[in-house]
Short mmCIF file of C-alpha atoms in Angstrom, two decimals:
data_model
loop_
_atom_site.label_atom_id
_atom_site.label_comp_id
_atom_site.label_asym_id
_atom_site.label_seq_id
_atom_site.Cartn_x
_atom_site.Cartn_y
_atom_site.Cartn_z
CA MET A 1 18.81 9.49 -6.86
CA THR A 2 17.05 7.78 -9.68
CA ARG A 3 14.29 5.27 -9.19
CA GLN A 4 16.49 2.47 -10.48
CA LYS A 5 19.18 3.24 -7.90
CA LYS A 6 16.57 3.26 -5.13
CA GLU A 7 15.21 -0.09 -6.27
CA LEU A 8 18.72 -1.58 -6.31
CA HIS A 9 19.36 -0.27 -2.79
CA LYS A 10 16.09 -1.80 -1.58
CA GLU A 11 16.84 -5.19 -3.13
CA ILE A 12 20.40 -5.27 -1.74
CA GLU A 13 19.17 -4.35 1.72
CA ARG A 14 16.37 -6.93 1.56
CA LEU A 15 18.81 -9.70 0.65
CA ARG A 16 21.25 -8.68 3.38
CA LEU A 17 18.47 -8.61 5.98
CA GLU A 18 17.18 -11.98 4.80
CA ILE A 19 20.65 -13.51 5.19
CA ALA A 20 21.11 -11.95 8.63
CA ALA A 21 17.69 -13.14 9.81
CA ASP A 22 18.28 -16.66 8.54
CA GLU A 23 21.70 -16.79 10.20
CA ALA A 24 20.18 -15.62 13.49
CA LEU A 25 17.31 -18.10 13.35
CA SER A 26 19.48 -21.04 12.37
CA CYS A 27 21.88 -20.38 15.26
CA GLY A 28 24.86 -20.91 12.96
CA CYS A 29 23.69 -24.36 11.82
CA ALA A 30 23.35 -23.50 8.13
CA PRO A 31 25.39 -25.72 5.82
CA THR A 32 28.53 -24.34 4.24
CA GLY A 33 27.71 -22.30 1.15
CA ALA A 34 24.01 -22.02 1.98
CA TYR A 35 24.00 -18.28 1.24
CA ASP A 36 26.44 -18.25 -1.69
CA PHE A 37 23.72 -17.72 -4.30
CA MET A 38 22.34 -14.80 -2.29
CA TYR A 39 25.78 -13.20 -1.90
CA GLU A 40 26.31 -13.60 -5.66
CA ARG A 41 23.02 -11.83 -6.31
CA VAL A 42 24.00 -9.01 -3.94
CA TYR A 43 27.30 -8.64 -5.79
CA GLU A 44 25.50 -8.52 -9.17
CA LEU A 45 23.18 -5.79 -7.87
CA GLU A 46 26.12 -3.84 -6.45
CA GLU A 47 27.85 -4.01 -9.84
CA GLN A 48 24.71 -2.62 -11.50
CA LEU A 49 24.57 0.16 -8.93
CA ALA A 50 28.24 0.97 -9.52
CA LYS A 51 27.59 1.36 -13.25
CA LEU A 52 24.72 3.74 -12.55
CA ARG A 53 27.01 5.76 -10.29
CA ARG A 54 29.64 5.84 -13.05
CA CYS A 55 32.16 3.72 -11.15
CA GLY A 56 34.21 0.92 -12.65
CA SER A 57 33.23 -1.73 -10.11
CA ALA A 58 31.48 -2.28 -6.79
CA GLU A 59 34.81 -2.11 -4.95
CA GLU A 60 35.58 1.21 -6.59
CA MET A 61 32.12 2.49 -5.65
CA TYR A 62 32.64 1.68 -1.96
CA THR A 63 36.11 3.27 -1.87
CA ASP A 64 35.07 6.38 -3.81
CA ASP A 65 35.69 9.48 -1.71
CA ARG A 66 34.04 12.09 -3.94
CA GLN A 67 31.17 12.62 -1.49
CA LEU A 68 33.57 13.01 1.41
CA ARG A 69 35.62 15.57 -0.48
CA ALA A 70 32.47 17.45 -1.53
CA SER A 71 31.15 17.61 2.04
CA ALA A 72 34.57 18.72 3.34
CA ASP A 73 34.60 21.53 0.77
CA ALA A 74 31.08 22.54 1.79
CA ASP A 75 32.12 22.82 5.44
CA GLU A 76 34.59 25.55 4.59
CA LEU A 77 32.86 28.91 4.70
CA PRO A 78 34.06 31.38 2.07
CA PHE A 79 33.59 34.40 4.33
CA ALA A 80 35.32 33.05 7.47
#
């Protein structure tokens, strides 16, 4: 994984944790749309990550099953 991908993962996770912590501390009293700008930023970062992973969009990246297929193929032993 490249450094840029790692940095994107860190930033996405940081934003998600910040939102979750703020929601927990505010006891659900945050005004409507209070986190919209943060969710937009997360989506922008996910789009950048998708481009680095050679996917068309963030949705395509999350529904990509190439890793699952690769691990399923690795589980099959050629000599069994």
